[in-house]
PDB file of C-alpha atoms in Angstrom:
ATOM      1  CA  ARG A   3    -142.803 -74.192 -51.755  1.00  0.00           C
ATOM      2  CA  SER A   4    -144.482 -70.618 -51.251  1.00  0.00           C
ATOM      3  CA  SER A   5    -147.188 -71.243 -54.175  1.00  0.00           C
ATOM      4  CA  PHE A   6    -148.285 -74.280 -52.017  1.00  0.00           C
ATOM      5  CA  CYS A   7    -148.744 -72.533 -48.994  1.00  0.00           C
ATOM      6  CA  THR A   8    -150.564 -69.873 -50.557  1.00  0.00           C
ATOM      7  CA  LEU A   9    -152.823 -72.416 -52.103  1.00  0.00           C
ATOM      8  CA  LEU A  10    -153.493 -73.826 -48.595  1.00  0.00           C
ATOM      9  CA  LYS A  11    -154.050 -70.610 -47.130  1.00  0.00           C
ATOM     10  CA  SER A  12    -156.627 -69.717 -49.806  1.00  0.00           C
ATOM     11  CA  TYR A  13    -158.592 -72.579 -49.120  1.00  0.00           C
ATOM     12  CA  GLY A  14    -158.529 -72.536 -45.353  1.00  0.00           C
ATOM     13  CA  GLY A  15    -155.688 -75.163 -44.876  1.00  0.00           C
ATOM     14  CA  THR A  16    -157.488 -77.646 -46.966  1.00  0.00           C
ATOM     15  CA  MET A  17    -157.788 -78.972 -50.358  1.00  0.00           C
ATOM     16  CA  GLN A  18    -161.747 -79.328 -51.409  1.00  0.00           C
ATOM     17  CA  ARG A  19    -161.619 -79.299 -55.058  1.00  0.00           C
ATOM     18  CA  VAL A  20    -160.562 -82.970 -56.048  1.00  0.00           C
ATOM     19  CA  GLY A  21    -160.403 -84.427 -59.394  1.00  0.00           C
ATOM     20  CA  TRP A  22    -160.318 -88.251 -59.823  1.00  0.00           C
ATOM     21  CA  VAL A  23    -159.299 -90.398 -62.780  1.00  0.00           C
ATOM     22  CA  GLY A  24    -160.245 -94.212 -62.863  1.00  0.00           C
ATOM     23  CA  THR A  25    -163.643 -95.539 -61.730  1.00  0.00           C
ATOM     24  CA  GLY A  26    -163.462 -98.945 -61.669  1.00  0.00           C
ATOM     25  CA  ILE A  27    -164.106-101.500 -58.744  1.00  0.00           C
ATOM     26  CA  MET A  28    -161.892 -99.802 -56.360  1.00  0.00           C
ATOM     27  CA  GLY A  29    -161.970 -96.093 -57.580  1.00  0.00           C
ATOM     28  CA  GLU A  30    -165.714 -95.670 -57.615  1.00  0.00           C
ATOM     29  CA  ALA A  31    -166.240 -96.564 -54.038  1.00  0.00           C
ATOM     30  CA  MET A  32    -163.222 -94.765 -52.952  1.00  0.00           C
ATOM     31  CA  ALA A  33    -164.357 -91.434 -54.836  1.00  0.00           C
ATOM     32  CA  GLY A  34    -167.769 -91.884 -53.505  1.00  0.00           C
ATOM     33  CA  HIS A  35    -166.672 -91.500 -49.891  1.00  0.00           C
ATOM     34  CA  LEU A  36    -164.999 -88.068 -51.033  1.00  0.00           C
ATOM     35  CA  LEU A  37    -168.419 -87.086 -52.352  1.00  0.00           C
ATOM     36  CA  ASP A  38    -170.008 -88.007 -49.041  1.00  0.00           C
ATOM     37  CA  ALA A  39    -167.532 -85.912 -47.137  1.00  0.00           C
ATOM     38  CA  GLY A  40    -168.354 -82.774 -48.912  1.00  0.00           C
ATOM     39  CA  TYR A  41    -165.490 -82.677 -51.459  1.00  0.00           C
ATOM     40  CA  SER A  42    -166.345 -81.167 -54.803  1.00  0.00           C
ATOM     41  CA  LEU A  43    -165.428 -83.947 -57.512  1.00  0.00           C
ATOM     42  CA  LYS A  44    -164.249 -83.850 -61.130  1.00  0.00           C
ATOM     43  CA  VAL A  45    -163.956 -87.304 -62.790  1.00  0.00           C
ATOM     44  CA  PHE A  46    -162.732 -89.009 -65.789  1.00  0.00           C
ATOM     45  CA  ASN A  47    -162.773 -92.690 -66.639  1.00  0.00           C
ATOM     46  CA  ARG A  48    -162.001 -94.413 -70.216  1.00  0.00           C
ATOM     47  CA  THR A  49    -165.333 -96.436 -69.963  1.00  0.00           C
ATOM     48  CA  LYS A  50    -167.502 -92.904 -69.458  1.00  0.00           C
ATOM     49  CA  GLY A  51    -170.536 -95.459 -68.295  1.00  0.00           C
ATOM     50  CA  LYS A  52    -168.478 -96.383 -65.089  1.00  0.00           C
ATOM     51  CA  ALA A  53    -168.496 -92.994 -63.724  1.00  0.00           C
ATOM     52  CA  ASP A  54    -172.237 -92.473 -64.371  1.00  0.00           C
ATOM     53  CA  ARG A  55    -173.237 -93.439 -60.705  1.00  0.00           C
ATOM     54  CA  LEU A  56    -170.723 -90.776 -59.355  1.00  0.00           C
ATOM     55  CA  VAL A  57    -171.870 -88.113 -61.815  1.00  0.00           C
ATOM     56  CA  GLY A  58    -175.536 -89.147 -60.662  1.00  0.00           C
ATOM     57  CA  ARG A  59    -174.493 -88.020 -57.133  1.00  0.00           C
ATOM     58  CA  GLY A  60    -172.972 -84.680 -58.046  1.00  0.00           C
ATOM     59  CA  ALA A  61    -169.555 -85.490 -59.619  1.00  0.00           C
ATOM     60  CA  VAL A  62    -168.577 -83.599 -62.833  1.00  0.00           C
ATOM     61  CA  TRP A  63    -168.081 -85.492 -65.846  1.00  0.00           C
ATOM     62  CA  CYS A  64    -164.577 -84.118 -67.554  1.00  0.00           C
ATOM     63  CA  GLY A  65    -163.479 -85.217 -71.069  1.00  0.00           C
ATOM     64  CA  CYS A  66    -160.143 -85.758 -70.376  1.00  0.00           C
ATOM     65  CA  PRO A  67    -157.526 -86.280 -67.418  1.00  0.00           C
ATOM     66  CA  ARG A  68    -156.104 -82.612 -68.517  1.00  0.00           C
ATOM     67  CA  GLU A  69    -159.657 -81.220 -67.669  1.00  0.00           C
ATOM     68  CA  VAL A  70    -159.921 -82.852 -64.307  1.00  0.00           C
ATOM     69  CA  ALA A  71    -156.500 -81.316 -63.227  1.00  0.00           C
ATOM     70  CA  GLU A  72    -157.279 -77.875 -64.268  1.00  0.00           C
ATOM     71  CA  GLY A  73    -160.215 -77.644 -62.007  1.00  0.00           C
ATOM     72  CA  SER A  74    -158.932 -79.107 -59.084  1.00  0.00           C
ATOM     73  CA  ASP A  75    -156.421 -78.667 -56.151  1.00  0.00           C
ATOM     74  CA  VAL A  76    -155.698 -82.478 -56.137  1.00  0.00           C
ATOM     75  CA  VAL A  77    -156.015 -85.246 -58.436  1.00  0.00           C
ATOM     76  CA  VAL A  78    -156.166 -88.710 -57.427  1.00  0.00           C
ATOM     77  CA  SER A  79    -155.836 -91.744 -60.066  1.00  0.00           C
ATOM     78  CA  ILE A  80    -156.432 -95.353 -59.488  1.00  0.00           C
ATOM     79  CA  VAL A  81    -156.075 -97.209 -62.913  1.00  0.00           C
ATOM     80  CA  GLY A  82    -155.007-100.817 -63.988  1.00  0.00           C
ATOM     81  CA  THR A  83    -151.135-100.972 -64.991  1.00  0.00           C
ATOM     82  CA  PRO A  84    -148.132 -98.548 -64.887  1.00  0.00           C
ATOM     83  CA  LYS A  85    -148.990 -98.230 -68.679  1.00  0.00           C
ATOM     84  CA  ASP A  86    -152.161 -96.682 -67.777  1.00  0.00           C
ATOM     85  CA  VAL A  87    -150.587 -94.187 -65.471  1.00  0.00           C
ATOM     86  CA  GLU A  88    -148.116 -93.108 -67.576  1.00  0.00           C
ATOM     87  CA  GLU A  89    -150.943 -92.568 -70.206  1.00  0.00           C
ATOM     88  CA  VAL A  90    -153.378 -90.692 -67.927  1.00  0.00           C
ATOM     89  CA  VAL A  91    -150.575 -88.792 -66.275  1.00  0.00           C
ATOM     90  CA  LEU A  92    -147.936 -87.916 -68.846  1.00  0.00           C
ATOM     91  CA  GLY A  93    -149.394 -88.622 -72.053  1.00  0.00           C
ATOM     92  CA  PRO A  94    -151.290 -86.230 -74.629  1.00  0.00           C
ATOM     93  CA  GLY A  95    -154.180 -84.637 -72.695  1.00  0.00           C
ATOM     94  CA  GLY A  96    -152.878 -85.964 -69.423  1.00  0.00           C
ATOM     95  CA  VAL A  97    -153.253 -84.815 -65.660  1.00  0.00           C
ATOM     96  CA  ALA A  98    -149.625 -83.305 -66.090  1.00  0.00           C
ATOM     97  CA  GLU A  99    -150.908 -80.972 -68.834  1.00  0.00           C
ATOM     98  CA  GLY A 100    -153.619 -79.385 -66.089  1.00  0.00           C
ATOM     99  CA  MET A 101    -151.399 -79.501 -63.131  1.00  0.00           C
ATOM    100  CA  GLY A 102    -150.260 -75.908 -61.932  1.00  0.00           C
ATOM    101  CA  ALA A 103    -147.932 -74.565 -58.923  1.00  0.00           C
ATOM    102  CA  GLY A 104    -149.031 -75.876 -55.698  1.00  0.00           C
ATOM    103  CA  LYS A 105    -151.225 -78.516 -57.058  1.00  0.00           C
ATOM    104  CA  VAL A 106    -151.014 -82.378 -55.670  1.00  0.00           C
ATOM    105  CA  PHE A 107    -151.379 -85.356 -57.660  1.00  0.00           C
ATOM    106  CA  VAL A 108    -151.747 -88.640 -55.739  1.00  0.00           C
ATOM    107  CA  ASP A 109    -151.314 -91.870 -57.646  1.00  0.00           C
ATOM    108  CA  MET A 110    -153.156 -94.873 -55.917  1.00  0.00           C
ATOM    109  CA  THR A 111    -152.606 -97.494 -58.728  1.00  0.00           C
ATOM    110  CA  THR A 112    -150.049-100.237 -57.761  1.00  0.00           C
ATOM    111  CA  SER A 113    -147.245 -99.249 -60.132  1.00  0.00           C
ATOM    112  CA  THR A 114    -143.544 -99.171 -60.347  1.00  0.00           C
ATOM    113  CA  PRO A 115    -141.484 -97.182 -58.268  1.00  0.00           C
ATOM    114  CA  SER A 116    -139.151 -95.780 -61.198  1.00  0.00           C
ATOM    115  CA  LEU A 117    -142.452 -94.189 -62.565  1.00  0.00           C
ATOM    116  CA  ALA A 118    -143.551 -92.795 -59.180  1.00  0.00           C
ATOM    117  CA  LYS A 119    -140.187 -91.269 -59.104  1.00  0.00           C
ATOM    118  CA  ARG A 120    -140.454 -89.958 -62.906  1.00  0.00           C
ATOM    119  CA  ILE A 121    -143.741 -88.064 -62.150  1.00  0.00           C
ATOM    120  CA  TYR A 122    -142.438 -86.598 -58.861  1.00  0.00           C
ATOM    121  CA  ASP A 123    -139.617 -85.305 -60.885  1.00  0.00           C
ATOM    122  CA  GLU A 124    -141.982 -83.946 -63.626  1.00  0.00           C
ATOM    123  CA  GLY A 125    -143.853 -82.277 -60.751  1.00  0.00           C
ATOM    124  CA  VAL A 126    -140.563 -80.558 -59.441  1.00  0.00           C
ATOM    125  CA  GLN A 127    -140.221 -79.089 -62.877  1.00  0.00           C
ATOM    126  CA  GLY A 128    -143.919 -77.760 -63.196  1.00  0.00           C
ATOM    127  CA  GLY A 129    -144.142 -76.451 -59.397  1.00  0.00           C
ATOM    128  CA  TRP A 130    -146.700 -79.095 -58.287  1.00  0.00           C
ATOM    129  CA  HIS A 131    -146.422 -82.034 -55.885  1.00  0.00           C
ATOM    130  CA  ALA A 132    -146.614 -85.875 -56.723  1.00  0.00           C
ATOM    131  CA  VAL A 133    -147.246 -88.713 -53.970  1.00  0.00           C
ATOM    132  CA  ASP A 134    -147.390 -92.452 -54.592  1.00  0.00           C
ATOM    133  CA  ALA A 135    -149.818 -93.943 -52.500  1.00  0.00           C
ATOM    134  CA  PRO A 136    -151.095 -97.484 -53.597  1.00  0.00           C
ATOM    135  CA  VAL A 137    -153.579 -99.165 -51.515  1.00  0.00           C
ATOM    136  CA  SER A 138    -154.311-102.763 -49.952  1.00  0.00           C
ATOM    137  CA  GLY A 139    -157.838-103.909 -48.823  1.00  0.00           C
ATOM    138  CA  GLY A 140    -159.694-104.606 -52.162  1.00  0.00           C
ATOM    139  CA  ASP A 141    -163.249-103.835 -52.692  1.00  0.00           C
ATOM    140  CA  ILE A 142    -164.189-104.738 -49.232  1.00  0.00           C
ATOM    141  CA  GLY A 143    -161.698-102.080 -47.850  1.00  0.00           C
ATOM    142  CA  ALA A 144    -162.591 -99.543 -50.602  1.00  0.00           C
ATOM    143  CA  ARG A 145    -166.310 -99.787 -49.849  1.00  0.00           C
ATOM    144  CA  ASN A 146    -166.101 -99.618 -46.052  1.00  0.00           C
ATOM    145  CA  ALA A 147    -163.225 -97.120 -46.198  1.00  0.00           C
ATOM    146  CA  THR A 148    -160.882 -99.017 -44.226  1.00  0.00           C
ATOM    147  CA  LEU A 149    -158.085 -99.296 -46.955  1.00  0.00           C
ATOM    148  CA  THR A 150    -154.297 -99.525 -45.707  1.00  0.00           C
ATOM    149  CA  ILE A 151    -152.453 -96.804 -47.844  1.00  0.00           C
ATOM    150  CA  PHE A 152    -148.697 -96.840 -48.334  1.00  0.00           C
ATOM    151  CA  CYS A 153    -147.356 -93.339 -49.363  1.00  0.00           C
ATOM    152  CA  GLY A 154    -144.059 -92.163 -50.750  1.00  0.00           C
ATOM    153  CA  GLY A 155    -142.932 -88.567 -51.012  1.00  0.00           C
ATOM    154  CA  GLU A 156    -142.554 -85.381 -49.261  1.00  0.00           C
ATOM    155  CA  GLU A 157    -143.520 -85.168 -45.549  1.00  0.00           C
ATOM    156  CA  GLY A 158    -145.589 -81.991 -45.861  1.00  0.00           C
ATOM    157  CA  THR A 159    -147.040 -83.092 -49.039  1.00  0.00           C
ATOM    158  CA  ILE A 160    -148.606 -86.503 -47.636  1.00  0.00           C
ATOM    159  CA  GLU A 161    -149.660 -84.661 -44.308  1.00  0.00           C
ATOM    160  CA  THR A 162    -151.541 -81.916 -46.422  1.00  0.00           C
ATOM    161  CA  VAL A 163    -153.616 -85.026 -47.925  1.00  0.00           C
ATOM    162  CA  LYS A 164    -153.968 -86.837 -45.186  1.00  0.00           C
ATOM    163  CA  PRO A 165    -157.537 -85.537 -44.295  1.00  0.00           C
ATOM    164  CA  LEU A 166    -158.464 -86.651 -47.981  1.00  0.00           C
ATOM    165  CA  LEU A 167    -157.101 -90.038 -47.746  1.00  0.00           C
ATOM    166  CA  SER A 168    -158.679 -90.917 -44.181  1.00  0.00           C
ATOM    167  CA  LYS A 169    -161.769 -90.656 -45.756  1.00  0.00           C
ATOM    168  CA  MET A 170    -160.800 -93.790 -47.936  1.00  0.00           C
ATOM    169  CA  GLY A 171    -158.592 -95.629 -45.431  1.00  0.00           C
ATOM    170  CA  THR A 172    -157.917 -96.113 -41.523  1.00  0.00           C
ATOM    171  CA  ASN A 173    -154.103 -97.096 -41.682  1.00  0.00           C
ATOM    172  CA  ILE A 174    -152.004 -94.267 -43.401  1.00  0.00           C
ATOM    173  CA  THR A 175    -148.250 -95.010 -43.663  1.00  0.00           C
ATOM    174  CA  HIS A 176    -145.660 -92.536 -44.899  1.00  0.00           C
ATOM    175  CA  ALA A 177    -143.041 -95.131 -46.084  1.00  0.00           C
ATOM    176  CA  GLY A 178    -140.267 -92.415 -47.313  1.00  0.00           C
ATOM    177  CA  GLN A 179    -139.100 -90.708 -50.321  1.00  0.00           C
ATOM    178  CA  PRO A 180    -140.778 -91.077 -53.903  1.00  0.00           C
ATOM    179  CA  GLY A 181    -141.394 -94.401 -54.765  1.00  0.00           C
ATOM    180  CA  SER A 182    -141.279 -95.896 -51.363  1.00  0.00           C
ATOM    181  CA  GLY A 183    -145.004 -96.301 -51.078  1.00  0.00           C
ATOM    182  CA  GLN A 184    -144.802 -98.794 -54.226  1.00  0.00           C
ATOM    183  CA  HIS A 185    -141.894-100.590 -52.507  1.00  0.00           C
ATOM    184  CA  LEU A 186    -144.277-101.024 -49.447  1.00  0.00           C
ATOM    185  CA  LYS A 187    -147.076-102.267 -51.640  1.00  0.00           C
ATOM    186  CA  MET A 188    -144.662-104.815 -53.150  1.00  0.00           C
ATOM    187  CA  ALA A 189    -143.919-106.133 -49.769  1.00  0.00           C
ATOM    188  CA  ASN A 190    -147.679-106.282 -49.049  1.00  0.00           C
ATOM    189  CA  GLN A 191    -148.117-108.393 -52.535  1.00  0.00           C
ATOM    190  CA  ILE A 192    -145.354-110.638 -51.631  1.00  0.00           C
ATOM    191  CA  LEU A 193    -147.082-111.756 -48.395  1.00  0.00           C
ATOM    192  CA  VAL A 194    -150.472-111.500 -49.890  1.00  0.00           C
ATOM    193  CA  CYS A 195    -149.827-113.760 -52.646  1.00  0.00           C
ATOM    194  CA  SER A 196    -148.341-117.002 -50.693  1.00  0.00           C
ATOM    195  CA  THR A 197    -151.254-116.443 -48.285  1.00  0.00           C
ATOM    196  CA  ILE A 198    -153.648-116.865 -51.073  1.00  0.00           C
ATOM    197  CA  LEU A 199    -151.974-119.885 -52.205  1.00  0.00           C
ATOM    198  CA  GLY A 200    -152.061-121.152 -48.505  1.00  0.00           C
ATOM    199  CA  VAL A 201    -155.781-120.622 -48.273  1.00  0.00           C
ATOM    200  CA  CYS A 202    -156.598-122.402 -51.621  1.00  0.00           C
ATOM    201  CA  GLU A 203    -154.146-125.322 -50.510  1.00  0.00           C
ATOM    202  CA  SER A 204    -155.761-125.614 -47.356  1.00  0.00           C
ATOM    203  CA  LEU A 205    -159.243-125.650 -48.576  1.00  0.00           C
ATOM    204  CA  HIS A 206    -158.173-127.943 -51.468  1.00  0.00           C
ATOM    205  CA  TYR A 207    -156.902-130.344 -49.196  1.00  0.00           C
ATOM    206  CA  ALA A 208    -159.848-130.209 -46.855  1.00  0.00           C
ATOM    207  CA  ALA A 209    -162.352-130.540 -49.594  1.00  0.00           C
ATOM    208  CA  HIS A 210    -160.622-133.893 -50.562  1.00  0.00           C
ATOM    209  CA  ALA A 211    -160.278-135.065 -47.004  1.00  0.00           C
ATOM    210  CA  GLY A 212    -164.036-134.965 -46.934  1.00  0.00           C
ATOM    211  CA  LEU A 213    -164.350-131.916 -44.435  1.00  0.00           C
ATOM    212  CA  ASP A 214    -166.955-129.471 -44.246  1.00  0.00           C
ATOM    213  CA  LEU A 215    -165.154-126.195 -45.731  1.00  0.00           C
ATOM    214  CA  THR A 216    -167.451-123.871 -43.646  1.00  0.00           C
ATOM    215  CA  GLN A 217    -166.538-125.679 -40.647  1.00  0.00           C
ATOM    216  CA  THR A 218    -162.766-125.672 -41.579  1.00  0.00           C
ATOM    217  CA  ILE A 219    -162.520-122.035 -42.335  1.00  0.00           C
ATOM    218  CA  ASN A 220    -164.325-121.254 -38.859  1.00  0.00           C
ATOM    219  CA  ALA A 221    -161.957-123.506 -37.128  1.00  0.00           C
ATOM    220  CA  ILE A 222    -158.595-122.558 -38.478  1.00  0.00           C
ATOM    221  CA  SER A 223    -159.310-119.040 -38.599  1.00  0.00           C
ATOM    222  CA  LYS A 224    -159.432-118.681 -34.951  1.00  0.00           C
ATOM    223  CA  GLY A 225    -156.124-120.366 -34.449  1.00  0.00           C
ATOM    224  CA  ALA A 226    -152.499-119.608 -36.068  1.00  0.00           C
ATOM    225  CA  ALA A 227    -153.676-119.474 -39.276  1.00  0.00           C
ATOM    226  CA  GLY A 228    -156.296-117.003 -38.662  1.00  0.00           C
ATOM    227  CA  GLY A 229    -155.972-113.883 -40.948  1.00  0.00           C
ATOM    228  CA  TYR A 230    -157.647-111.843 -43.621  1.00  0.00           C
ATOM    229  CA  GLN A 231    -157.435-114.222 -46.562  1.00  0.00           C
ATOM    230  CA  ILE A 232    -158.726-117.133 -44.977  1.00  0.00           C
ATOM    231  CA  SER A 233    -161.821-114.756 -43.146  1.00  0.00           C
ATOM    232  CA  ASN A 234    -162.963-112.857 -46.307  1.00  0.00           C
ATOM    233  CA  LEU A 235    -161.755-114.649 -49.138  1.00  0.00           C
ATOM    234  CA  GLY A 236    -161.943-118.598 -47.624  1.00  0.00           C
ATOM    235  CA  PRO A 237    -165.794-118.432 -47.771  1.00  0.00           C
ATOM    236  CA  LYS A 238    -165.783-117.115 -51.350  1.00  0.00           C
ATOM    237  CA  THR A 239    -163.487-119.840 -52.327  1.00  0.00           C
ATOM    238  CA  ALA A 240    -165.430-122.514 -50.535  1.00  0.00           C
ATOM    239  CA  SER A 241    -168.839-121.224 -51.972  1.00  0.00           C
ATOM    240  CA  ARG A 242    -167.104-121.120 -55.557  1.00  0.00           C
ATOM    241  CA  ASP A 243    -167.799-117.371 -55.683  1.00  0.00           C
ATOM    242  CA  PHE A 244    -165.022-116.111 -57.710  1.00  0.00           C
ATOM    243  CA  ALA A 245    -166.309-112.538 -58.631  1.00  0.00           C
ATOM    244  CA  PRO A 246    -163.196-110.310 -58.299  1.00  0.00           C
ATOM    245  CA  GLY A 247    -162.574-107.936 -55.578  1.00  0.00           C
ATOM    246  CA  PHE A 248    -159.191-107.861 -57.083  1.00  0.00           C
ATOM    247  CA  TYR A 249    -158.703-109.259 -60.633  1.00  0.00           C
ATOM    248  CA  ILE A 250    -156.178-111.877 -61.400  1.00  0.00           C
ATOM    249  CA  ASP A 251    -155.083-110.000 -64.193  1.00  0.00           C
ATOM    250  CA  HIS A 252    -153.972-107.086 -61.814  1.00  0.00           C
ATOM    251  CA  PHE A 253    -152.529-108.977 -59.415  1.00  0.00           C
ATOM    252  CA  VAL A 254    -150.207-110.577 -62.092  1.00  0.00           C
ATOM    253  CA  LYS A 255    -149.156-107.366 -62.840  1.00  0.00           C
ATOM    254  CA  ASP A 256    -148.380-106.662 -59.306  1.00  0.00           C
ATOM    255  CA  LEU A 257    -146.482-109.917 -58.881  1.00  0.00           C
ATOM    256  CA  THR A 258    -144.555-108.979 -62.027  1.00  0.00           C
ATOM    257  CA  ILE A 259    -143.396-105.866 -60.873  1.00  0.00           C
ATOM    258  CA  ALA A 260    -142.545-107.445 -57.356  1.00  0.00           C
ATOM    259  CA  ILE A 261    -140.206-109.939 -59.274  1.00  0.00           C
ATOM    260  CA  GLN A 262    -138.399-106.984 -61.479  1.00  0.00           C
ATOM    261  CA  GLU A 263    -137.809-105.042 -58.240  1.00  0.00           C
ATOM    262  CA  SER A 264    -136.448-108.288 -56.596  1.00  0.00           C
ATOM    263  CA  ASP A 265    -134.345-108.855 -59.409  1.00  0.00           C
ATOM    264  CA  LYS A 266    -132.770-105.274 -59.239  1.00  0.00           C
ATOM    265  CA  MET A 267    -131.847-105.956 -55.468  1.00  0.00           C
ATOM    266  CA  GLY A 268    -130.456-109.520 -56.373  1.00  0.00           C
ATOM    267  CA  LEU A 269    -133.076-111.180 -54.318  1.00  0.00           C
ATOM    268  CA  THR A 270    -134.292-114.821 -55.093  1.00  0.00           C
ATOM    269  CA  LEU A 271    -138.061-115.268 -53.666  1.00  0.00           C
ATOM    270  CA  PRO A 272    -139.271-118.705 -54.405  1.00  0.00           C
ATOM    271  CA  GLY A 273    -142.745-118.260 -52.864  1.00  0.00           C
ATOM    272  CA  LEU A 274    -143.317-115.133 -55.047  1.00  0.00           C
ATOM    273  CA  ALA A 275    -142.101-117.101 -58.128  1.00  0.00           C
ATOM    274  CA  LEU A 276    -144.275-119.790 -57.532  1.00  0.00           C
ATOM    275  CA  ALA A 277    -147.562-117.662 -56.735  1.00  0.00           C
ATOM    276  CA  LYS A 278    -146.430-116.013 -59.962  1.00  0.00           C
ATOM    277  CA  GLU A 279    -146.311-118.935 -62.117  1.00  0.00           C
ATOM    278  CA  LEU A 280    -149.765-120.469 -60.863  1.00  0.00           C
ATOM    279  CA  PHE A 281    -151.498-117.015 -61.201  1.00  0.00           C
ATOM    280  CA  THR A 282    -150.205-116.759 -64.853  1.00  0.00           C
ATOM    281  CA  THR A 283    -151.621-120.414 -65.365  1.00  0.00           C
ATOM    282  CA  MET A 284    -155.060-118.908 -64.209  1.00  0.00           C
ATOM    283  CA  GLN A 285    -154.747-116.343 -67.118  1.00  0.00           C
ATOM    284  CA  THR A 286    -153.859-118.831 -69.635  1.00  0.00           C
ATOM    285  CA  LEU A 287    -156.886-120.994 -68.732  1.00  0.00           C
ATOM    286  CA  GLY A 288    -158.993-117.740 -69.381  1.00  0.00           C
ATOM    287  CA  HIS A 289    -159.571-116.947 -65.697  1.00  0.00           C
ATOM    288  CA  GLY A 290    -157.675-113.443 -65.614  1.00  0.00           C
ATOM    289  CA  GLN A 291    -161.095-111.314 -64.824  1.00  0.00           C
ATOM    290  CA  LYS A 292    -161.829-113.650 -61.878  1.00  0.00           C
ATOM    291  CA  GLY A 293    -160.950-112.888 -58.276  1.00  0.00           C
ATOM    292  CA  THR A 294    -157.638-113.950 -56.685  1.00  0.00           C
ATOM    293  CA  GLN A 295    -159.397-116.494 -54.549  1.00  0.00           C
ATOM    294  CA  ALA A 296    -160.310-118.402 -57.730  1.00  0.00           C
ATOM    295  CA  LEU A 297    -156.578-119.635 -57.586  1.00  0.00           C
ATOM    296  CA  ILE A 298    -158.001-122.857 -56.187  1.00  0.00           C
ATOM    297  CA  LEU A 299    -158.945-123.561 -59.876  1.00  0.00           C
ATOM    298  CA  ALA A 300    -155.398-123.860 -60.661  1.00  0.00           C
ATOM    299  CA  LEU A 301    -154.943-126.600 -57.995  1.00  0.00           C
ATOM    300  CA  GLU A 302    -157.915-128.269 -59.430  1.00  0.00           C
ATOM    301  CA  HIS A 303    -156.447-128.200 -62.889  1.00  0.00           C
ATOM    302  CA  LEU A 304    -153.220-129.491 -61.734  1.00  0.00           C
ATOM    303  CA  LYS A 305    -154.962-132.395 -59.764  1.00  0.00           C
ATOM    304  CA  ALA A 306    -157.032-133.295 -63.150  1.00  0.00           C
ATOM    305  CA  LYS A 307    -153.758-133.002 -65.164  1.00  0.00           C
ATOM    306  CA  ASN A 308    -152.160-135.633 -63.014  1.00  0.00           C
ATOM    307  CA  ALA A 309    -154.820-137.919 -62.580  1.00  0.00           C
TER     308      ALA A 309
END
C-alpha cells in the first residue's frame, strides 16, 4: 500500500518507534533488547509494576494500548491468552483504535489462527498491517535473544519488521498467510509437550532405579535422546527447580488450541491428548503457575495414588 511505502521512506526504510504491550516473563526481556538496539519504546502492561524496569531504562509508560499505538510505527504484543489478545487489540482502548495507515501490528502471543486472521482483516479495513509471530524458546531464549519466531502474514510486511524481530530471535520463519504463524507454533507445541513428558518419565524412572540424575542427564543428552528439553529443563527437574520459564497454565492454553485445531482437521493425536490431560492434572493439583518441567509432579502423584 502506498501509505506503507511513504511511512517507510520517512524513517529511512526502518520503523524506529515501537510500542509494546505485555511485559511478563518473556515480554520484558524481549522489549529490553529493542531498547538496547536503540529503538524508542512505549509500553503498557495491565500490572504497571511489571513495566517499571523498562521505564527505568528509558521506555515511556502509556495508560492503555491505544496510546501505545498512537505514538508508534510498529506495535508488538505478547500477552497470555487469545482472550487477552482480543481485549488489548480489538477491545475499548485497544491497539486497533490507535493504529493508522501504514502502521504494523505484530502479535507474538501464542493465540488462535482464527483470531490472527480476524486482526489481519481489521487491519485491511483500517489501512494497517498485521503479523502473527508467536515464539518458541521460553525465558532463556527471550533473555538471550535466541527465540525461534513463527510468522504469518504478508511477505513484504514481515520483511519490513525482520530487523526488529532479529533483535529478539535468531530463527525467523515466514510460514505463509495470516494465521500460519500460529499453526506452525501449534506444530511446535505438539512436539514439545510429548518431549517434556518423555524427559519427566525418563528422570522419574531413573530416580526410582537408583541412578544419579545429573549423570543420567549428561549421559543420555549426548546420544539419540539429546535435545533442548533434556539439556535445559532436565537439570531443573532433577534439582526440583520448578520456577516458571513457561507457565503450565499458559501451556495448557496452547495445548487446548492445538486440540481444537486438530479436531477441525479431523486429526487424532493421542500423544497431544495425553500430555494435555497430565498438564491439566497439574492445574487441578494447584501447580498451574509452575514451569512445565514440574510435570514430574503429576507422575509422582500417579505413583502415590496407585501405591
